[in-house]
PDB file of C-alpha atoms and ligand atoms in Angstrom:
ATOM      1  CA  MET G   1      99.027  80.324 106.075  1.00  0.00           C
ATOM      2  CA  SER G   2      97.147  82.995 104.170  1.00  0.00           C
ATOM      3  CA  VAL G   3      98.005  86.663 104.301  1.00  0.00           C
ATOM      4  CA  TRP G   4      95.394  89.238 103.480  1.00  0.00           C
ATOM      5  CA  ALA G   5      96.174  92.884 102.712  1.00  0.00           C
ATOM      6  CA  VAL G   6      93.816  95.771 103.623  1.00  0.00           C
ATOM      7  CA  LEU G   7      94.561  98.848 101.533  1.00  0.00           C
ATOM      8  CA  ALA G   8      93.220 101.986 103.143  1.00  0.00           C
ATOM      9  CA  ALA G   9      92.482 104.381 100.306  1.00  0.00           C
ATOM     10  CA  ALA G  10      89.232 105.999 101.407  1.00  0.00           C
ATOM     11  CA  GLY G  11      90.661 109.394 102.573  1.00  0.00           C
ATOM     12  CA  SER G  12      89.558 112.623 100.954  1.00  0.00           C
ATOM     13  CA  GLY G  13      93.086 114.077 100.877  1.00  0.00           C
ATOM     14  CA  GLU G  14      92.028 117.512 102.189  1.00  0.00           C
ATOM     15  CA  ARG G  15      95.587 118.599 102.798  1.00  0.00           C
ATOM     16  CA  LEU G  16      96.570 117.738  99.271  1.00  0.00           C
ATOM     17  CA  GLY G  17      93.666 119.884  98.088  1.00  0.00           C
ATOM     18  CA  ALA G  18      93.221 118.206  94.731  1.00  0.00           C
ATOM     19  CA  ASP G  19      89.976 118.021  92.719  1.00  0.00           C
ATOM     20  CA  ARG G  20      89.676 114.337  93.656  1.00  0.00           C
ATOM     21  CA  PRO G  21      90.476 112.075  96.630  1.00  0.00           C
ATOM     22  CA  LYS G  22      94.185 111.577  97.234  1.00  0.00           C
ATOM     23  CA  ALA G  23      94.166 107.928  96.088  1.00  0.00           C
ATOM     24  CA  PHE G  24      93.165 109.004  92.607  1.00  0.00           C
ATOM     25  CA  VAL G  25      95.592 111.933  92.198  1.00  0.00           C
ATOM     26  CA  ARG G  26      98.162 111.212  89.493  1.00  0.00           C
ATOM     27  CA  LEU G  27     101.649 109.833  90.574  1.00  0.00           C
ATOM     28  CA  GLY G  28     103.846 109.186  87.450  1.00  0.00           C
ATOM     29  CA  ASP G  29     101.482 107.777  84.934  1.00  0.00           C
ATOM     30  CA  GLN G  30      98.767 106.289  87.046  1.00  0.00           C
ATOM     31  CA  PRO G  31      96.560 107.162  90.101  1.00  0.00           C
ATOM     32  CA  LEU G  32      98.431 107.063  93.448  1.00  0.00           C
ATOM     33  CA  LEU G  33      96.457 104.006  94.556  1.00  0.00           C
ATOM     34  CA  GLY G  34      97.735 101.988  91.585  1.00  0.00           C
ATOM     35  CA  GLU G  35     101.258 102.069  92.858  1.00  0.00           C
ATOM     36  CA  SER G  36     100.767 100.349  96.251  1.00  0.00           C
ATOM     37  CA  LEU G  37      98.005  98.186  94.812  1.00  0.00           C
ATOM     38  CA  ALA G  38     100.244  96.776  92.096  1.00  0.00           C
ATOM     39  CA  ARG G  39     103.161  96.246  94.572  1.00  0.00           C
ATOM     40  CA  LEU G  40     100.934  94.300  96.937  1.00  0.00           C
ATOM     41  CA  ASP G  41      99.445  92.297  94.144  1.00  0.00           C
ATOM     42  CA  GLU G  42     102.860  91.342  92.861  1.00  0.00           C
ATOM     43  CA  SER G  43     104.229  90.330  96.303  1.00  0.00           C
ATOM     44  CA  ASP G  44     104.574  86.619  96.868  1.00  0.00           C
ATOM     45  CA  TRP G  45     103.873  87.297 100.572  1.00  0.00           C
ATOM     46  CA  ILE G  46     100.271  88.504  99.848  1.00  0.00           C
ATOM     47  CA  ASP G  47      97.406  86.120  98.929  1.00  0.00           C
ATOM     48  CA  ALA G  48      94.489  88.497  98.623  1.00  0.00           C
ATOM     49  CA  ILE G  49      93.592  92.259  98.923  1.00  0.00           C
ATOM     50  CA  VAL G  50      90.655  94.273 100.144  1.00  0.00           C
ATOM     51  CA  VAL G  51      90.504  97.951  99.118  1.00  0.00           C
ATOM     52  CA  ALA G  52      88.658 100.601 101.037  1.00  0.00           C
ATOM     53  CA  ALA G  53      87.744 103.373  98.539  1.00  0.00           C
ATOM     54  CA  PRO G  54      86.217 106.793  99.104  1.00  0.00           C
ATOM     55  CA  PRO G  55      82.381 106.924  98.696  1.00  0.00           C
ATOM     56  CA  GLY G  56      81.585 107.159  94.982  1.00  0.00           C
ATOM     57  CA  TRP G  57      85.036 105.859  93.938  1.00  0.00           C
ATOM     58  CA  GLU G  58      84.460 102.137  94.397  1.00  0.00           C
ATOM     59  CA  GLU G  59      83.930 101.586  90.586  1.00  0.00           C
ATOM     60  CA  PRO G  60      87.113 103.552  89.569  1.00  0.00           C
ATOM     61  CA  ALA G  61      89.064 101.569  92.159  1.00  0.00           C
ATOM     62  CA  ILE G  62      87.837  98.207  90.779  1.00  0.00           C
ATOM     63  CA  LEU G  63      88.449  99.353  87.136  1.00  0.00           C
ATOM     64  CA  LEU G  64      91.962 100.418  88.062  1.00  0.00           C
ATOM     65  CA  ALA G  65      92.652  96.962  89.700  1.00  0.00           C
ATOM     66  CA  GLU G  66      91.424  95.311  86.455  1.00  0.00           C
ATOM     67  CA  GLU G  67      93.561  97.544  84.213  1.00  0.00           C
ATOM     68  CA  LEU G  68      96.642  96.844  86.179  1.00  0.00           C
ATOM     69  CA  GLY G  69      95.791  93.043  86.138  1.00  0.00           C
ATOM     70  CA  CYS G  70      95.672  92.900  89.958  1.00  0.00           C
ATOM     71  CA  SER G  71      94.217  89.418  90.231  1.00  0.00           C
ATOM     72  CA  LYS G  72      94.349  89.212  94.054  1.00  0.00           C
ATOM     73  CA  VAL G  73      91.783  91.967  94.720  1.00  0.00           C
ATOM     74  CA  SER G  74      88.995  90.093  96.394  1.00  0.00           C
ATOM     75  CA  SER G  75      86.631  93.100  97.082  1.00  0.00           C
ATOM     76  CA  CYS G  76      86.380  96.887  97.352  1.00  0.00           C
ATOM     77  CA  VAL G  77      84.368  98.381 100.190  1.00  0.00           C
ATOM     78  CA  THR G  78      83.156 101.956 100.696  1.00  0.00           C
ATOM     79  CA  GLY G  79      85.384 103.471 103.345  1.00  0.00           C
ATOM     80  CA  GLY G  80      84.183 105.230 106.516  1.00  0.00           C
ATOM     81  CA  ALA G  81      84.629 108.707 108.183  1.00  0.00           C
ATOM     82  CA  THR G  82      88.073 107.983 109.627  1.00  0.00           C
ATOM     83  CA  ARG G  83      90.977 105.704 108.679  1.00  0.00           C
ATOM     84  CA  ALA G  84      90.181 103.288 111.480  1.00  0.00           C
ATOM     85  CA  GLU G  85      86.603 102.969 110.389  1.00  0.00           C
ATOM     86  CA  SER G  86      87.598 102.328 106.817  1.00  0.00           C
ATOM     87  CA  VAL G  87      89.949  99.579 108.009  1.00  0.00           C
ATOM     88  CA  LYS G  88      87.168  98.107 110.178  1.00  0.00           C
ATOM     89  CA  LEU G  89      84.796  98.033 107.162  1.00  0.00           C
ATOM     90  CA  ALA G  90      87.459  96.344 105.035  1.00  0.00           C
ATOM     91  CA  LEU G  91      88.342  93.866 107.722  1.00  0.00           C
ATOM     92  CA  ALA G  92      84.755  92.680 107.661  1.00  0.00           C
ATOM     93  CA  GLU G  93      85.534  91.326 104.162  1.00  0.00           C
ATOM     94  CA  VAL G  94      88.529  89.314 105.283  1.00  0.00           C
ATOM     95  CA  PRO G  95      87.495  85.653 105.722  1.00  0.00           C
ATOM     96  CA  ALA G  96      87.869  83.913 109.047  1.00  0.00           C
ATOM     97  CA  GLU G  97      90.477  81.595 107.571  1.00  0.00           C
ATOM     98  CA  ALA G  98      92.974  84.382 106.985  1.00  0.00           C
ATOM     99  CA  ALA G  99      95.972  83.871 109.419  1.00  0.00           C
ATOM    100  CA  VAL G 100      97.524  87.263 108.931  1.00  0.00           C
ATOM    101  CA  VAL G 101      96.160  90.702 108.053  1.00  0.00           C
ATOM    102  CA  LEU G 102      98.611  93.340 106.749  1.00  0.00           C
ATOM    103  CA  VAL G 103      97.129  96.919 106.699  1.00  0.00           C
ATOM    104  CA  HIS G 104      98.700  99.490 104.298  1.00  0.00           C
ATOM    105  CA  ASP G 105      97.955 103.177 103.454  1.00  0.00           C
ATOM    106  CA  ALA G 106      97.508 103.914  99.756  1.00  0.00           C
ATOM    107  CA  ALA G 107      99.144 107.289 100.855  1.00  0.00           C
ATOM    108  CA  ARG G 108     102.540 105.432 101.080  1.00  0.00           C
ATOM    109  CA  PRO G 109     102.972 104.427  97.399  1.00  0.00           C
ATOM    110  CA  ILE G 110     106.652 103.444  97.399  1.00  0.00           C
ATOM    111  CA  LEU G 111     106.193  99.943  99.033  1.00  0.00           C
ATOM    112  CA  ASP G 112     109.294  97.778  98.708  1.00  0.00           C
ATOM    113  CA  ASP G 113     108.680  94.052  98.927  1.00  0.00           C
ATOM    114  CA  ALA G 114     111.556  93.826 101.511  1.00  0.00           C
ATOM    115  CA  VAL G 115     109.264  95.750 103.970  1.00  0.00           C
ATOM    116  CA  ILE G 116     106.394  93.348 103.404  1.00  0.00           C
ATOM    117  CA  GLU G 117     108.793  90.435 104.013  1.00  0.00           C
ATOM    118  CA  ARG G 118     110.060  91.987 107.346  1.00  0.00           C
ATOM    119  CA  VAL G 119     106.661  92.590 108.863  1.00  0.00           C
ATOM    120  CA  VAL G 120     105.126  89.227 107.790  1.00  0.00           C
ATOM    121  CA  THR G 121     108.233  87.102 108.906  1.00  0.00           C
ATOM    122  CA  ALA G 122     108.619  88.909 112.214  1.00  0.00           C
ATOM    123  CA  LEU G 123     105.052  87.793 113.085  1.00  0.00           C
ATOM    124  CA  ASN G 124     106.357  84.268 113.345  1.00  0.00           C
ATOM    125  CA  GLU G 125     108.245  85.326 116.508  1.00  0.00           C
ATOM    126  CA  GLY G 126     104.800  85.303 118.272  1.00  0.00           C
ATOM    127  CA  TRP G 127     104.092  89.086 118.402  1.00  0.00           C
ATOM    128  CA  ASP G 128     100.643  90.596 118.379  1.00  0.00           C
ATOM    129  CA  GLY G 129     101.675  93.148 115.718  1.00  0.00           C
ATOM    130  CA  ILE G 130     104.528  94.314 113.687  1.00  0.00           C
ATOM    131  CA  VAL G 131     105.158  98.016 112.759  1.00  0.00           C
ATOM    132  CA  PRO G 132     107.766  99.189 110.278  1.00  0.00           C
ATOM    133  CA  ALA G 133     109.393 102.380 111.739  1.00  0.00           C
ATOM    134  CA  VAL G 134     112.233 104.806 111.227  1.00  0.00           C
ATOM    135  CA  ALA G 135     114.306 107.003 113.597  1.00  0.00           C
ATOM    136  CA  VAL G 136     113.346 110.562 114.374  1.00  0.00           C
ATOM    137  CA  PRO G 137     116.052 112.798 112.748  1.00  0.00           C
ATOM    138  CA  ASP G 138     115.109 116.047 114.534  1.00  0.00           C
ATOM    139  CA  THR G 139     115.355 117.029 118.233  1.00  0.00           C
ATOM    140  CA  VAL G 140     111.776 116.792 119.654  1.00  0.00           C
ATOM    141  CA  LYS G 141     110.284 119.247 122.113  1.00  0.00           C
ATOM    142  CA  ARG G 142     107.130 118.842 124.145  1.00  0.00           C
ATOM    143  CA  VAL G 143     105.369 122.192 124.336  1.00  0.00           C
ATOM    144  CA  ASP G 144     102.563 123.866 126.190  1.00  0.00           C
ATOM    145  CA  GLY G 145     101.383 126.537 123.802  1.00  0.00           C
ATOM    146  CA  ASP G 146     104.554 128.219 122.712  1.00  0.00           C
ATOM    147  CA  ARG G 147     106.510 127.360 125.856  1.00  0.00           C
ATOM    148  CA  VAL G 148     108.975 124.348 125.782  1.00  0.00           C
ATOM    149  CA  VAL G 149     108.202 121.939 128.557  1.00  0.00           C
ATOM    150  CA  GLU G 150     110.849 119.352 127.886  1.00  0.00           C
ATOM    151  CA  THR G 151     113.139 117.910 125.259  1.00  0.00           C
ATOM    152  CA  ILE G 152     112.312 114.250 124.603  1.00  0.00           C
ATOM    153  CA  ASP G 153     115.077 111.643 124.067  1.00  0.00           C
ATOM    154  CA  ARG G 154     114.676 110.898 120.420  1.00  0.00           C
ATOM    155  CA  GLU G 155     116.626 107.658 120.786  1.00  0.00           C
ATOM    156  CA  GLU G 156     113.327 106.347 122.307  1.00  0.00           C
ATOM    157  CA  LEU G 157     111.137 107.533 119.595  1.00  0.00           C
ATOM    158  CA  ARG G 158     110.202 106.049 116.245  1.00  0.00           C
ATOM    159  CA  LEU G 159     108.056 107.277 113.337  1.00  0.00           C
ATOM    160  CA  ALA G 160     105.523 104.509 112.498  1.00  0.00           C
ATOM    161  CA  GLN G 161     104.748 103.535 108.924  1.00  0.00           C
ATOM    162  CA  THR G 162     102.645 100.960 107.173  1.00  0.00           C
ATOM    163  CA  PRO G 163     102.307  98.114 106.190  1.00  0.00           C
ATOM    164  CA  GLN G 164     101.547  96.840 109.714  1.00  0.00           C
ATOM    165  CA  ALA G 165     100.963  93.158 110.125  1.00  0.00           C
ATOM    166  CA  PHE G 166      98.841  91.316 112.755  1.00  0.00           C
ATOM    167  CA  PRO G 167      97.499  87.837 113.370  1.00  0.00           C
ATOM    168  CA  SER G 168      94.004  88.350 112.028  1.00  0.00           C
ATOM    169  CA  GLU G 169      92.256  87.329 115.307  1.00  0.00           C
ATOM    170  CA  VAL G 170      94.227  89.893 117.228  1.00  0.00           C
ATOM    171  CA  LEU G 171      93.359  92.628 114.748  1.00  0.00           C
ATOM    172  CA  ARG G 172      89.699  91.662 114.738  1.00  0.00           C
ATOM    173  CA  ARG G 173      89.496  91.911 118.526  1.00  0.00           C
ATOM    174  CA  ALA G 174      91.339  95.267 118.485  1.00  0.00           C
ATOM    175  CA  PHE G 175      88.754  96.637 116.027  1.00  0.00           C
ATOM    176  CA  GLU G 176      85.720  95.587 118.109  1.00  0.00           C
ATOM    177  CA  GLY G 177      83.620  98.563 119.337  1.00  0.00           C
ATOM    178  CA  ASP G 178      84.302 102.149 118.719  1.00  0.00           C
ATOM    179  CA  VAL G 179      87.608 102.648 116.824  1.00  0.00           C
ATOM    180  CA  GLY G 180      87.159 106.368 116.311  1.00  0.00           C
ATOM    181  CA  GLY G 181      90.193 108.364 115.360  1.00  0.00           C
ATOM    182  CA  ALA G 182      92.945 105.789 116.032  1.00  0.00           C
ATOM    183  CA  SER G 183      95.678 106.949 113.550  1.00  0.00           C
ATOM    184  CA  ASP G 184      97.200 103.475 113.146  1.00  0.00           C
ATOM    185  CA  CYS G 185      96.139  99.931 113.739  1.00  0.00           C
ATOM    186  CA  ALA G 186      98.912  99.123 116.185  1.00  0.00           C
ATOM    187  CA  SER G 187      97.661 101.664 118.725  1.00  0.00           C
ATOM    188  CA  LEU G 188      94.344  99.713 119.030  1.00  0.00           C
ATOM    189  CA  VAL G 189      96.314  96.453 119.591  1.00  0.00           C
ATOM    190  CA  GLU G 190      98.574  98.195 122.113  1.00  0.00           C
ATOM    191  CA  ALA G 191      95.533  99.653 123.905  1.00  0.00           C
ATOM    192  CA  ARG G 192      94.387  96.049 124.516  1.00  0.00           C
ATOM    193  CA  GLY G 193      97.687  95.026 125.926  1.00  0.00           C
ATOM    194  CA  GLY G 194      99.069  93.468 122.740  1.00  0.00           C
ATOM    195  CA  ARG G 195     102.826  93.238 122.332  1.00  0.00           C
ATOM    196  CA  VAL G 196     103.933  95.091 119.173  1.00  0.00           C
ATOM    197  CA  LYS G 197     107.366  94.898 117.681  1.00  0.00           C
ATOM    198  CA  VAL G 198     109.009  97.471 115.452  1.00  0.00           C
ATOM    199  CA  VAL G 199     111.100  96.460 112.507  1.00  0.00           C
ATOM    200  CA  PRO G 200     113.185  98.752 110.261  1.00  0.00           C
ATOM    201  CA  GLY G 201     110.901 100.726 107.934  1.00  0.00           C
ATOM    202  CA  ASP G 202     111.939 102.478 104.752  1.00  0.00           C
ATOM    203  CA  LEU G 203     112.483 106.213 104.141  1.00  0.00           C
ATOM    204  CA  ARG G 204     110.940 105.727 100.650  1.00  0.00           C
ATOM    205  CA  LEU G 205     107.737 104.755 102.374  1.00  0.00           C
ATOM    206  CA  MET G 206     107.110 108.419 103.068  1.00  0.00           C
ATOM    207  CA  LYS G 207     103.425 109.419 103.358  1.00  0.00           C
ATOM    208  CA  ILE G 208     102.031 111.713 100.653  1.00  0.00           C
ATOM    209  CA  THR G 209     100.309 114.487 102.446  1.00  0.00           C
ATOM    210  CA  ASP G 210     100.802 117.644 100.370  1.00  0.00           C
ATOM    211  CA  ALA G 211     101.838 118.564  96.830  1.00  0.00           C
ATOM    212  CA  ARG G 212     105.563 118.671  97.579  1.00  0.00           C
ATOM    213  CA  ASP G 213     105.387 115.040  98.842  1.00  0.00           C
ATOM    214  CA  LEU G 214     103.973 114.075  95.523  1.00  0.00           C
ATOM    215  CA  GLU G 215     107.014 115.531  93.743  1.00  0.00           C
ATOM    216  CA  ARG G 216     109.354 113.746  96.143  1.00  0.00           C
ATOM    217  CA  ALA G 217     107.593 110.488  95.637  1.00  0.00           C
ATOM    218  CA  SER G 218     107.602 110.747  91.853  1.00  0.00           C
ATOM    219  CA  ALA G 219     111.328 111.052  91.961  1.00  0.00           C
ATOM    220  CA  LEU G 220     111.428 107.656  93.696  1.00  0.00           C
ATOM    221  CA  LEU G 221     109.376 105.857  91.126  1.00  0.00           C
TER     222      LEU G 221
HETATM  223  N1  CTP K   1      92.001 106.842 104.993  1.00  0.00           N
HETATM  224  C1  CTP K   1      90.921 106.001 104.888  1.00  0.00           C
HETATM  225  N2  CTP K   1      89.673 106.437 105.259  1.00  0.00           N
HETATM  226  C2  CTP K   1      89.549 107.604 105.767  1.00  0.00           C
HETATM  227  C3  CTP K   1      90.634 108.454 106.033  1.00  0.00           C
HETATM  228  C4  CTP K   1      91.856 108.085 105.593  1.00  0.00           C
HETATM  229  O1  CTP K   1      91.011 104.931 104.258  1.00  0.00           O
HETATM  230  N3  CTP K   1      88.298 107.990 106.242  1.00  0.00           N
HETATM  231  C5  CTP K   1      93.304 106.408 104.459  1.00  0.00           C
HETATM  232  C6  CTP K   1      93.802 107.362 103.403  1.00  0.00           C
HETATM  233  O2  CTP K   1      93.267 107.051 102.145  1.00  0.00           O
HETATM  234  C7  CTP K   1      95.355 107.180 103.421  1.00  0.00           C
HETATM  235  C8  CTP K   1      95.637 106.675 104.830  1.00  0.00           C
HETATM  236  O3  CTP K   1      94.273 106.370 105.451  1.00  0.00           O
HETATM  237  O4  CTP K   1      95.740 106.228 102.595  1.00  0.00           O
HETATM  238  C9  CTP K   1      96.262 107.817 105.685  1.00  0.00           C
HETATM  239  O5  CTP K   1      95.405 108.969 105.723  1.00  0.00           O
HETATM  240  P1  CTP K   1      95.874 110.397 105.353  1.00  0.00           P
HETATM  241  O6  CTP K   1      97.286 110.432 104.911  1.00  0.00           O
HETATM  242  O7  CTP K   1      95.467 111.336 106.499  1.00  0.00           O
HETATM  243  O8  CTP K   1      94.929 110.614 104.060  1.00  0.00           O
HETATM  244  P2  CTP K   1      93.649 111.581 103.961  1.00  0.00           P
HETATM  245  O9  CTP K   1      92.805 111.449 105.189  1.00  0.00           O
HETATM  246  O10 CTP K   1      92.970 111.241 102.614  1.00  0.00           O
HETATM  247  O11 CTP K   1      94.270 112.979 103.846  1.00  0.00           O
HETATM  248  P3  CTP K   1      93.885 114.358 104.700  1.00  0.00           P
HETATM  249  O12 CTP K   1      93.985 113.929 106.150  1.00  0.00           O
HETATM  250  O13 CTP K   1      94.759 115.441 104.230  1.00  0.00           O
HETATM  251  O14 CTP K   1      92.413 114.560 104.397  1.00  0.00           O
HETATM  252 MG1   MG K   2      93.572 112.050 107.165  1.00  0.00          MG
END
């Protein structure tokens, strides 16, 4: 059974506001992308990797992979206008023989191998997708403008992370047609009636959005 990883790194990082795309902003002593790339490459669960890079940053992405000795990187594609479009373009480079595709955001650098193990092994139970997720610590309100409409039972809510794992055929079908602004892959599988399971995520898998997140993540390296 071969497991391919798609690493979505093609975002511009507008909210971080750096002079370069988020994937190439420094975290510790290397570009942010290098952290999750090296961890995927080192994982015994992963056979090959396709990276989606921002337009004009394909070459630096390949050079980084070479510098880090990431021998599993199969190709680097130019990303699209949205995350879902970038994943779709990368998915086109995953061969038909791949049994499982795991999709991860470069914006979540602190990827522990135990999370990869959890999502890949849970797929053996016959699900259409596996999402690592954590509980919601705060009370959540639904609002209409500034008026509270209701308080939502947070016991029923989870914050979805990546890597998310799917049987490759399920993911391919989910990405047929217009994928637009879907913010994660599982939502496209759910929209087609797929059965998606959540497994425990990892608080260290926090997403880097702004400069403060970068500081918090560097403390976790
Ligand atoms: N992503 C991508 N292609 C896009 C947009 C996003 O591959 N067109 C990737 C990002 O590189 C990131 C992940 O999707 O790893 C999650 O996106 P996000 O955190 O929103 O990153 P950015 O879109 O780069 O940041 P911002 O929204 O602040 O511009
Ligand atoms: Mg974004």
